[in-house]
Coordinates of C-alpha atoms in Angstrom, one line a residue:
X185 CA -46.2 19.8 25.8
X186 CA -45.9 18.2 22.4
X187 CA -42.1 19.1 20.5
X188 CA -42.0 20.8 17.4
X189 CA -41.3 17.5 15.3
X190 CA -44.7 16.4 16.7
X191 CA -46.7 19.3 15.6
X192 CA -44.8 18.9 12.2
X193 CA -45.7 15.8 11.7
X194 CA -49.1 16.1 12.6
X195 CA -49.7 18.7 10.2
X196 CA -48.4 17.1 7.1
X197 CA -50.6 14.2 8.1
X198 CA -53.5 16.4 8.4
X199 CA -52.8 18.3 4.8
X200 CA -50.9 15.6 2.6
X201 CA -52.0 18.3 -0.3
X202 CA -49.3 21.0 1.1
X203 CA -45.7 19.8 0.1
X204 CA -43.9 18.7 2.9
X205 CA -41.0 21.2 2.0
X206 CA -43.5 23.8 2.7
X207 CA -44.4 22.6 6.1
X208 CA -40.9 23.1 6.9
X209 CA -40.2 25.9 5.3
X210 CA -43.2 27.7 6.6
X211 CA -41.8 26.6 10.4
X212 CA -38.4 28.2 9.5
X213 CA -39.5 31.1 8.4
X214 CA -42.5 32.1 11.3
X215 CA -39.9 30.7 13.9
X216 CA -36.4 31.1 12.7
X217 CA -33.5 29.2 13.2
X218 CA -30.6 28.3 15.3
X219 CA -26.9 28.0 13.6
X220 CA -23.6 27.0 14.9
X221 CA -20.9 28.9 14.7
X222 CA -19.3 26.9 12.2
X223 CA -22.4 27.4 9.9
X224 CA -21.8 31.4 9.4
X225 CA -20.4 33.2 6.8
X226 CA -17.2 34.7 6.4
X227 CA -18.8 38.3 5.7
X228 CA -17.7 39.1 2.2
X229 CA -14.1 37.6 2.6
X230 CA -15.8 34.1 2.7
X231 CA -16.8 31.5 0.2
X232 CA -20.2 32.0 1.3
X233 CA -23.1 34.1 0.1
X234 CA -23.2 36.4 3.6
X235 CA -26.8 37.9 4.9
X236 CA -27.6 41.3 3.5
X237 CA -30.6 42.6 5.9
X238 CA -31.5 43.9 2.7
X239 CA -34.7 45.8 3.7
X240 CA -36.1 44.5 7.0
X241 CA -34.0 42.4 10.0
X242 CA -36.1 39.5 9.7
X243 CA -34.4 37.9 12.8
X244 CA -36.1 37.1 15.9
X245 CA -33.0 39.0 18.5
X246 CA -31.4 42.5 17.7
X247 CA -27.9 42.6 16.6
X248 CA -26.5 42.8 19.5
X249 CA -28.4 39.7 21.1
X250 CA -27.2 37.2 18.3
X251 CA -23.6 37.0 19.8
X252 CA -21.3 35.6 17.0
X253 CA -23.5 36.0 14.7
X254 CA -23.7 39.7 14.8
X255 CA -19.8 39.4 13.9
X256 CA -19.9 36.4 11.5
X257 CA -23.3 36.8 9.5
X258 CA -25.1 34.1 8.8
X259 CA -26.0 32.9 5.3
X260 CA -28.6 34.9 3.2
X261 CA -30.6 31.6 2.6
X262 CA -30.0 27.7 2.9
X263 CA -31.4 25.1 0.6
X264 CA -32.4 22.0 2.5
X265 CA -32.4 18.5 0.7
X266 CA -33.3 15.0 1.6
X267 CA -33.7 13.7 5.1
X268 CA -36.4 11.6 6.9
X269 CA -38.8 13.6 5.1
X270 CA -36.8 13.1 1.6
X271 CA -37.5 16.9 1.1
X272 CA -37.1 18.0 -2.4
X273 CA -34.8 20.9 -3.1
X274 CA -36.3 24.1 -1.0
X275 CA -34.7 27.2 -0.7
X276 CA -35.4 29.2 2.6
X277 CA -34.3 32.8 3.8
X278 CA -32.3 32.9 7.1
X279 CA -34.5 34.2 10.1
X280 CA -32.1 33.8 12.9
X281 CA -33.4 32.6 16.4
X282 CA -30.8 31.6 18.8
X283 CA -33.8 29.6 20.5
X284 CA -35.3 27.8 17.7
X285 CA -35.8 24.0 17.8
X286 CA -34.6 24.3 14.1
X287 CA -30.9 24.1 14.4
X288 CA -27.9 24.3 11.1
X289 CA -24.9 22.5 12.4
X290 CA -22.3 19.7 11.4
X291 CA -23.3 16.6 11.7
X292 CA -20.9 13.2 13.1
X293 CA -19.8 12.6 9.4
X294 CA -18.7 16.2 9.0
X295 CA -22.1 17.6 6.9
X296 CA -24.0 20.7 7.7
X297 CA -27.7 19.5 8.2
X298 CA -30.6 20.8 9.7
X299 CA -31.6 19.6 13.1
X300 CA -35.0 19.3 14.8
X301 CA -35.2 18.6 18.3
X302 CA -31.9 17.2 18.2
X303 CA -32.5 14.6 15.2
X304 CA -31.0 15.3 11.7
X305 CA -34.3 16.2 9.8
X306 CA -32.1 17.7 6.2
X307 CA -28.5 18.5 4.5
X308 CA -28.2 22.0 4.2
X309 CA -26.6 23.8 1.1
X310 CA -25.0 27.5 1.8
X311 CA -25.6 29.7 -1.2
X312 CA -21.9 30.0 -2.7
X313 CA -20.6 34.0 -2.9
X314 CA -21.0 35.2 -6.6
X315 CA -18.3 36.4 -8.4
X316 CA -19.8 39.9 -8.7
X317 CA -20.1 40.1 -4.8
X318 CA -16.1 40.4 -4.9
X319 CA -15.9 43.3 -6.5
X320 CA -16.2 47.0 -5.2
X321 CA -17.9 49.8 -6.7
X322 CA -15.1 52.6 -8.0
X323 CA -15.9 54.6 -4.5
X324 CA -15.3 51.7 -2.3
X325 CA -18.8 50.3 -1.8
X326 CA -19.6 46.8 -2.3
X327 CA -22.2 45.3 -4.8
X328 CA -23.8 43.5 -1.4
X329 CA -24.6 47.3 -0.2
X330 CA -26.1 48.4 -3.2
X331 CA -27.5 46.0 -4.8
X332 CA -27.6 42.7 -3.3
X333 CA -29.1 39.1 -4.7
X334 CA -31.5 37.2 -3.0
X335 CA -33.8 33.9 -4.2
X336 CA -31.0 31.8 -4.9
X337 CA -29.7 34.9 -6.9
X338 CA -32.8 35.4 -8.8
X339 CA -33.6 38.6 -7.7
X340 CA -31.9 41.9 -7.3
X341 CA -33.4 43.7 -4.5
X342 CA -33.3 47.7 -4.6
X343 CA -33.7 49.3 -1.3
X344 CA -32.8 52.7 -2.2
X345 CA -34.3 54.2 0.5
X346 CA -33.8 52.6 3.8
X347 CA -36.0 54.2 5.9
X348 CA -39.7 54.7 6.2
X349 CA -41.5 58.1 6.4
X350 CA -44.6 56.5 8.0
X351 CA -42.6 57.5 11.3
X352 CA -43.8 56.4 15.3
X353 CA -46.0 54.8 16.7
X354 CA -49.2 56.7 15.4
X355 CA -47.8 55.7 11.7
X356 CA -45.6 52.8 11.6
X357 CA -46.8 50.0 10.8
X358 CA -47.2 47.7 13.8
X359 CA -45.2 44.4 12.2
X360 CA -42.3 46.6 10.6
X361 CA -38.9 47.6 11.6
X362 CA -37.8 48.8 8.5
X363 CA -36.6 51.6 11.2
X364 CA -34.9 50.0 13.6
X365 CA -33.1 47.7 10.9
X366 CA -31.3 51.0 9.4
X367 CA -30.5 52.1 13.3
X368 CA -29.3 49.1 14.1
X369 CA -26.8 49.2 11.2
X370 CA -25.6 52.5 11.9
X371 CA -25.3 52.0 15.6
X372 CA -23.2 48.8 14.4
X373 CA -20.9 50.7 12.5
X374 CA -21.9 49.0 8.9
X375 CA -22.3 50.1 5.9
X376 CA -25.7 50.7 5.2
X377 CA -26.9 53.8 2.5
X378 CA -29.9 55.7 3.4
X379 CA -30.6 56.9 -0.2
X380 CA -28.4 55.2 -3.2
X381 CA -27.7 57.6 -5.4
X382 CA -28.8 56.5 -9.2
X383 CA -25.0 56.4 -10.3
X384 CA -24.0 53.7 -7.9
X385 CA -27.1 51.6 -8.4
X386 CA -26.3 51.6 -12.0
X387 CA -22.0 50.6 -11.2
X388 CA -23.8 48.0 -9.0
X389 CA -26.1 46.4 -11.7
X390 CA -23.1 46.9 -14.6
X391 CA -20.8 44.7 -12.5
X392 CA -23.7 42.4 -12.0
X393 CA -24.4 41.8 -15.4
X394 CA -20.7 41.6 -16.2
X395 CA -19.7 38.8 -14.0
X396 CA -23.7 37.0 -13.9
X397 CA -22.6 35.5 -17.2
X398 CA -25.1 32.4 -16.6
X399 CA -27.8 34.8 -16.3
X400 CA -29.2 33.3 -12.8
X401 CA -30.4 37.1 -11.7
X402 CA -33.5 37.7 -13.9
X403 CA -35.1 40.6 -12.4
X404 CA -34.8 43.3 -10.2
X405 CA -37.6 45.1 -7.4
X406 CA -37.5 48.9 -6.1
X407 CA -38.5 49.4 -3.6
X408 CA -37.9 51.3 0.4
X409 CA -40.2 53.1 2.6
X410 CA -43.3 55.1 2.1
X411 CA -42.5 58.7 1.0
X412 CA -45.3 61.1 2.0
X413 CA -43.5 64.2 1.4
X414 CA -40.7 64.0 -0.7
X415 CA -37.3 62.2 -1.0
X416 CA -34.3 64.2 -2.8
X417 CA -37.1 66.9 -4.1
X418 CA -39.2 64.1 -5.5
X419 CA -42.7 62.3 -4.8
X420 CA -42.7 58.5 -4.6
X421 CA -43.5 57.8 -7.9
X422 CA -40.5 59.8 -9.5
X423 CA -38.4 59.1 -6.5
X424 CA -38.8 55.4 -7.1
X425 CA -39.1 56.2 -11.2
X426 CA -35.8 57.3 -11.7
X427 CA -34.3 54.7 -10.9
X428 CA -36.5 52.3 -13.0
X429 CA -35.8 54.7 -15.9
X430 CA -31.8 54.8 -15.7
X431 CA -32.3 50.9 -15.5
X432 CA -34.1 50.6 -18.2
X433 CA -31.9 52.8 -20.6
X434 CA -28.9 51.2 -19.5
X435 CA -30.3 47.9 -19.7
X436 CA -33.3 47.5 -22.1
X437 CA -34.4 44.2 -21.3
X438 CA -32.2 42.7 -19.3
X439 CA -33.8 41.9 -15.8
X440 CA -38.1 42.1 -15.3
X441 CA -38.4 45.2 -13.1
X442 CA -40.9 45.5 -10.5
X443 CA -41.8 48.1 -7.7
X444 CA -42.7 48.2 -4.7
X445 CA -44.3 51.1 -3.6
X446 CA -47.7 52.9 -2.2
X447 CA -51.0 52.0 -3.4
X448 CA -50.7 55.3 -5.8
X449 CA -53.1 57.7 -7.9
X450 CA -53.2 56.1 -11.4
X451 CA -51.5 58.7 -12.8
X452 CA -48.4 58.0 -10.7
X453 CA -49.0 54.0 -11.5
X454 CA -48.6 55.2 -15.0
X455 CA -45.7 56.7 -14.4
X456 CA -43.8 53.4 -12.8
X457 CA -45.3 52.1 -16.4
X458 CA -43.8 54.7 -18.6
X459 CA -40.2 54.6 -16.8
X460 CA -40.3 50.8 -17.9
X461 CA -41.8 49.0 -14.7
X462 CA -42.9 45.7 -15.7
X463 CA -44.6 44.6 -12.5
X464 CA -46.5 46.8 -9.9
X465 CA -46.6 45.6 -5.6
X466 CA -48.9 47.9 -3.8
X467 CA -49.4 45.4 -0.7
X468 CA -52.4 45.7 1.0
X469 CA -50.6 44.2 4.2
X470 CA -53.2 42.5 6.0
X471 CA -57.1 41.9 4.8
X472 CA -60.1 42.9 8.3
X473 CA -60.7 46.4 8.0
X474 CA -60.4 46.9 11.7
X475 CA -56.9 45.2 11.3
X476 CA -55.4 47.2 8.6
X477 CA -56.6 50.4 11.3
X478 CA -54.7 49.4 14.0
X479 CA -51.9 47.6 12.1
X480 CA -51.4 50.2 9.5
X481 CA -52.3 53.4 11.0
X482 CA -50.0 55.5 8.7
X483 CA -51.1 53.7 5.4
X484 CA -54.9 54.3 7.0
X485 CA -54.2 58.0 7.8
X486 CA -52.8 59.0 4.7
X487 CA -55.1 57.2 2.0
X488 CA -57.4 54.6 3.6
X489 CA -58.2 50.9 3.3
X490 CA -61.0 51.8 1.0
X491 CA -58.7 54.0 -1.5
X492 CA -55.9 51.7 -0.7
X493 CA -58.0 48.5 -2.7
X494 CA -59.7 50.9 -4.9
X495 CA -56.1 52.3 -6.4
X496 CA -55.0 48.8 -6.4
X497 CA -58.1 48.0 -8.8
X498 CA -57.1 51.1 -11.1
X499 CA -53.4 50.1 -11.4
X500 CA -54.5 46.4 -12.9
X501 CA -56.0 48.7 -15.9
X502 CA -52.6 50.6 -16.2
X503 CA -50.4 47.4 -15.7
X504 CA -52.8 44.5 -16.5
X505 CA -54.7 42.6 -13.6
X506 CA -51.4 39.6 -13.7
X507 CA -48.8 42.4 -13.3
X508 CA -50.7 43.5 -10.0
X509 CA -49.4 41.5 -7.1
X510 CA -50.1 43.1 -4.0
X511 CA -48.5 41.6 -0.7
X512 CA -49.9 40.9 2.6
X513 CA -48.0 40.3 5.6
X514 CA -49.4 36.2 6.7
X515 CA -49.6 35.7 10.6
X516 CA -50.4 39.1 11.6
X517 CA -54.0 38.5 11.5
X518 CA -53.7 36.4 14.6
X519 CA -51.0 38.9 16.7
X520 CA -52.7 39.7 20.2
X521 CA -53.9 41.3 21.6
X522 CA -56.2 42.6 18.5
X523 CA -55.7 39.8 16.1
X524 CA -58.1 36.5 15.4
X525 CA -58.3 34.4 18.1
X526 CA -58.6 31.1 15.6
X527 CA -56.9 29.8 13.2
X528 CA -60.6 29.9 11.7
X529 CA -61.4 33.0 12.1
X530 CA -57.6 34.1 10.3
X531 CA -58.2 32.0 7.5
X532 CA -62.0 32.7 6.8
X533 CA -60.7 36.8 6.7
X534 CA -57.6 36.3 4.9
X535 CA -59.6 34.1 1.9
X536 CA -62.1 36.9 1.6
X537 CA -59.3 39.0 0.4
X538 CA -58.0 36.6 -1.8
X539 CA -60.9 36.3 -3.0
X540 CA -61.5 39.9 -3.8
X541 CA -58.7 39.9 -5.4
X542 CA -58.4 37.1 -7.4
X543 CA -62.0 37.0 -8.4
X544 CA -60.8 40.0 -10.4
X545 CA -57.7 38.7 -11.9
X546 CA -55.2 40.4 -9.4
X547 CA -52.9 37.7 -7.6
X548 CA -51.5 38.5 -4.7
X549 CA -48.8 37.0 -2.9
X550 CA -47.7 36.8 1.1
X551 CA -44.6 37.2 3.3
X552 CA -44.4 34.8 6.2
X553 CA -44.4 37.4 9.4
X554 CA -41.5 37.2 10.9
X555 CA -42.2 38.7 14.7
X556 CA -38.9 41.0 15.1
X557 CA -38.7 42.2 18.8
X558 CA -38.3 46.0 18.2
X559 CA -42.1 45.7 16.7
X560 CA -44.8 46.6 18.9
X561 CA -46.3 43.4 17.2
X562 CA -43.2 41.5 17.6
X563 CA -42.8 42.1 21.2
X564 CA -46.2 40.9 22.2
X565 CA -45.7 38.2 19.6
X566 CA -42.4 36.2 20.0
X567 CA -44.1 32.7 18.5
X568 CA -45.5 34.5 15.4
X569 CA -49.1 33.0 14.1
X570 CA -49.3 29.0 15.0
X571 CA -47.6 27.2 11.9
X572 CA -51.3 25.2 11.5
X573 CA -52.5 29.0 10.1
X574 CA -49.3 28.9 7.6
X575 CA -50.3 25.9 6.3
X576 CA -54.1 26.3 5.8
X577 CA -53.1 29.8 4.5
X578 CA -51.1 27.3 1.5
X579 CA -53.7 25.3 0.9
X580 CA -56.7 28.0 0.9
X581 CA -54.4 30.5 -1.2
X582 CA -53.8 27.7 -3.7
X583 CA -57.5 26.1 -4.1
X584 CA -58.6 30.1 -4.7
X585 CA -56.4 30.4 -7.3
X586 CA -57.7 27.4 -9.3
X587 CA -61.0 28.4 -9.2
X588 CA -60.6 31.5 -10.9
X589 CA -58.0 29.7 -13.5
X590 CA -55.2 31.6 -11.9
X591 CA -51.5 30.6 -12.6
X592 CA -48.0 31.5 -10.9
X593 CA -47.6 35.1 -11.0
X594 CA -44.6 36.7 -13.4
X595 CA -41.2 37.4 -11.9
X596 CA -41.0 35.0 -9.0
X597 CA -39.2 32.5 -11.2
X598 CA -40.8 28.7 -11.7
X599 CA -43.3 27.0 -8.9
X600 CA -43.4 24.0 -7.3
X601 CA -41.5 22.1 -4.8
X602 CA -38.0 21.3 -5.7
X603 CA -38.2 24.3 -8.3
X604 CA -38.9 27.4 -6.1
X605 CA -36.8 30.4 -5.4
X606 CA -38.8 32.5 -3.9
X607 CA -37.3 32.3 -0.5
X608 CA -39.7 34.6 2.3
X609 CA -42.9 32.5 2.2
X610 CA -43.5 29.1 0.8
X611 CA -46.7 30.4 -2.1
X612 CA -44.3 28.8 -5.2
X613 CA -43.1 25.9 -2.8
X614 CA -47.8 25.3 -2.7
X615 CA -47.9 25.9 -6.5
X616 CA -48.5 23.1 -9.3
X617 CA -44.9 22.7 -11.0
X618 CA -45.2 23.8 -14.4
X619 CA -43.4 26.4 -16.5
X620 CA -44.2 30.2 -15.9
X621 CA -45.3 32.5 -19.1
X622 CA -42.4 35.1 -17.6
X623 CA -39.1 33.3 -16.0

């Protein structure tokens, strides 16, 4: 049985047109990664930038199976340089698998690297803890509870509401454990809010903005579970709405804010418009009809594939087709036992819908699946998708995108390898390196 540097190798052989960051990065991120315990954070009393499980685990045990670093939380990303590979600057988000051949420990001389199968493959940077990260809201919360950073500090990520009303197993979605994550945190005894309140998103962002004062954070997403009743009295679009609204008066300007949310009526997308939304995520999660059925059967129940793409269609004329950038979840096309059974197959599906999409000036952009083990995919998945899908999945997603004169979408900061931030999937890492219209 070939090792994992084998396999990497191979496949940046096989597509010398993918960076080689994002071969990497892409294997990180399905797979996860091992760290020593000299390599975690010191929480927030620490000089480093500590792991927020800001919306989902993304972490391939439970708390309670990582040992230490349950206690000591890992970093919220590393940025690997250098190497064998000479790997230009690439910034990844922490997936933590205490069986990963991917390893972050010291190395003889005394400097953290990244190991592969035992050989020293990169250095390893730990994001340093921001000055607005030490400072606690006037009730006590931290900034790190409320409104945490991630993408190098690029991005401000919202999760007001931290649980999902798509609820069991006849309307979760199969891959998420958006769920578990918040019952894990209670049964853990942190600190983890199932609805901010407005007020202390606000306190959050003000001592964000006081202390940012090189202005690394540039924009901001809302975003939570699906509402399908209501949520403090209000539908999703006002739930999420009031909060964009309260940003913006208090902050004309300052960050580009997006949403995640529901593919909505366009009435409600107007809405997110009017309360000052700048960019619109309805994810359509995963392309095959039959698919988004099985692996969606909520999102299915309550609007449909078929409305789902056709809202997505409407919003473009509310927000403009490049301020529509729906997500889909990459790998779970080929989770057994009802997936693709080739890499072939996967990417042949997953290009139609990009094709769709982008044939009609709508981008949209992927999260690497990372298989947690409370999903019903997860558990029947441990390996994730095979890292040769990832990485025809770059190159397809990249070559469709050309052909319809398609650039790097708004708010995901600059593309290229050695420039990207954007730290859950490697699409910017893919991208020609050239400066964004929107930073």
């Amino acid at each position: 049985m070939q090792n994992r540097t084998t396999l990497v190798e191979d496949l940046m052989q096989r597509f010398p047109h993918v960076p080689r960051e994002a071969v990497i990065k892409e294997d990180l991120l399905r797979g996860g990664l091992a760290f020593d315990d000299s390599a975690l954070s010191d929480n927030e009393d620490g000089e480093v930038k500590p792991k927020s499980y800001f919306i989902f685990s993304f972490d391939h045990r439970t708390l309670p199976e990582l040992g230490t670093a349950a206690l000591r939380r890992p970093p919220e990303e590393i940025v690997l340089t250098g190497g064998p590979y000479e790997l230009r600057r690439t910034v990844v988000s922490v997936r933590v698998n205490p069986d990963s051949p991917y390893h972050v420990k010291a190395d003889s001389d005394g400097a953290l690297r990244l190991f592969l199968d035992g050989r020293p493959i990169a250095d390893v940077g730990l994001p340093p803890m921001p000055e607005y990260y030490r400072h606690k809201l006037s009730g006590g919360k931290s900034v790190m509870e409320i409104a945490p950073t991630i993408q190098w500090g690029y991005l401000i990520y919202l999760t007001v509401f931290r649980v999902c009303q798509y609820f069991g197993a006849k309307e979760e979605c199969q891959y998420c454990d958006i769920n578990h994550n918040w019952r894990q945190h209670k049964a853990a005894g942190r600190p983890y809010t199932g609805v901010k309140p407005v007020d202390e998103v606000l306190e959050a962002m003000e001592i964000i903005d006081r202390y940012d004062t090189s202005g690394i954070s540039k924009a901001y997403t809302l975003t939570g579970g699906s509402v399908t009743s209501k949520v403090d009295g209000l539908a999703e679009a006002d739930f999420y709405g009031r909060y964009a609204e309260a940003i913006e008066q208090r902050f004309p300007n300052r960050w580009i804010g997006k949403v995640v949310a529901q593919a909505l009526p366009k009435a409600d997308v107007q809405r997110f418009h009017d309360y000052g939304i700048k960019i619109y995520h309805p994810n359509f999660e995963v392309w095959d009809k039959r698919l988004f059925e099985l692996f969606c059967p909520g999102k299915e129940r309550y609007v449909g594939r078929s409305e789902w793409h056709r809202r997505i269609l409407d919003s473009a004329e509310v927000f403009g087709p490049r301020n529509v950038i729906p997500n889909f979840v990459a790998g779970v096309e080929m989770a057994k036992p009802f997936g693709f059974t080739t890499v072939d197959e996967a990417i042949a599906s997953t290009a139609e819908g990009l094709e769709y999409f982008m044939s009609r000036g709508i981008t949209p952009r992927f999260t690497t699946w990372c298989p947690e083990p409370t999903t019903p995919l997860g558990s029947t998945n441990p390996q994730g998708a095979p890292l040769e899908y990832h990485i025809r999945l770059l190159e397809v997603y990249r070559a469709t995108m050309e052909a319809h004169g398609l650039s790097s979408p708004p708010g995901y900061g600059p593309p290229g390898a050695g420039n990207a931030v954007f730290s859950v999937s490697s699409f910017m890492d893919s991208l020609p390196a050239k400066v964004d219209s929107a930073p």
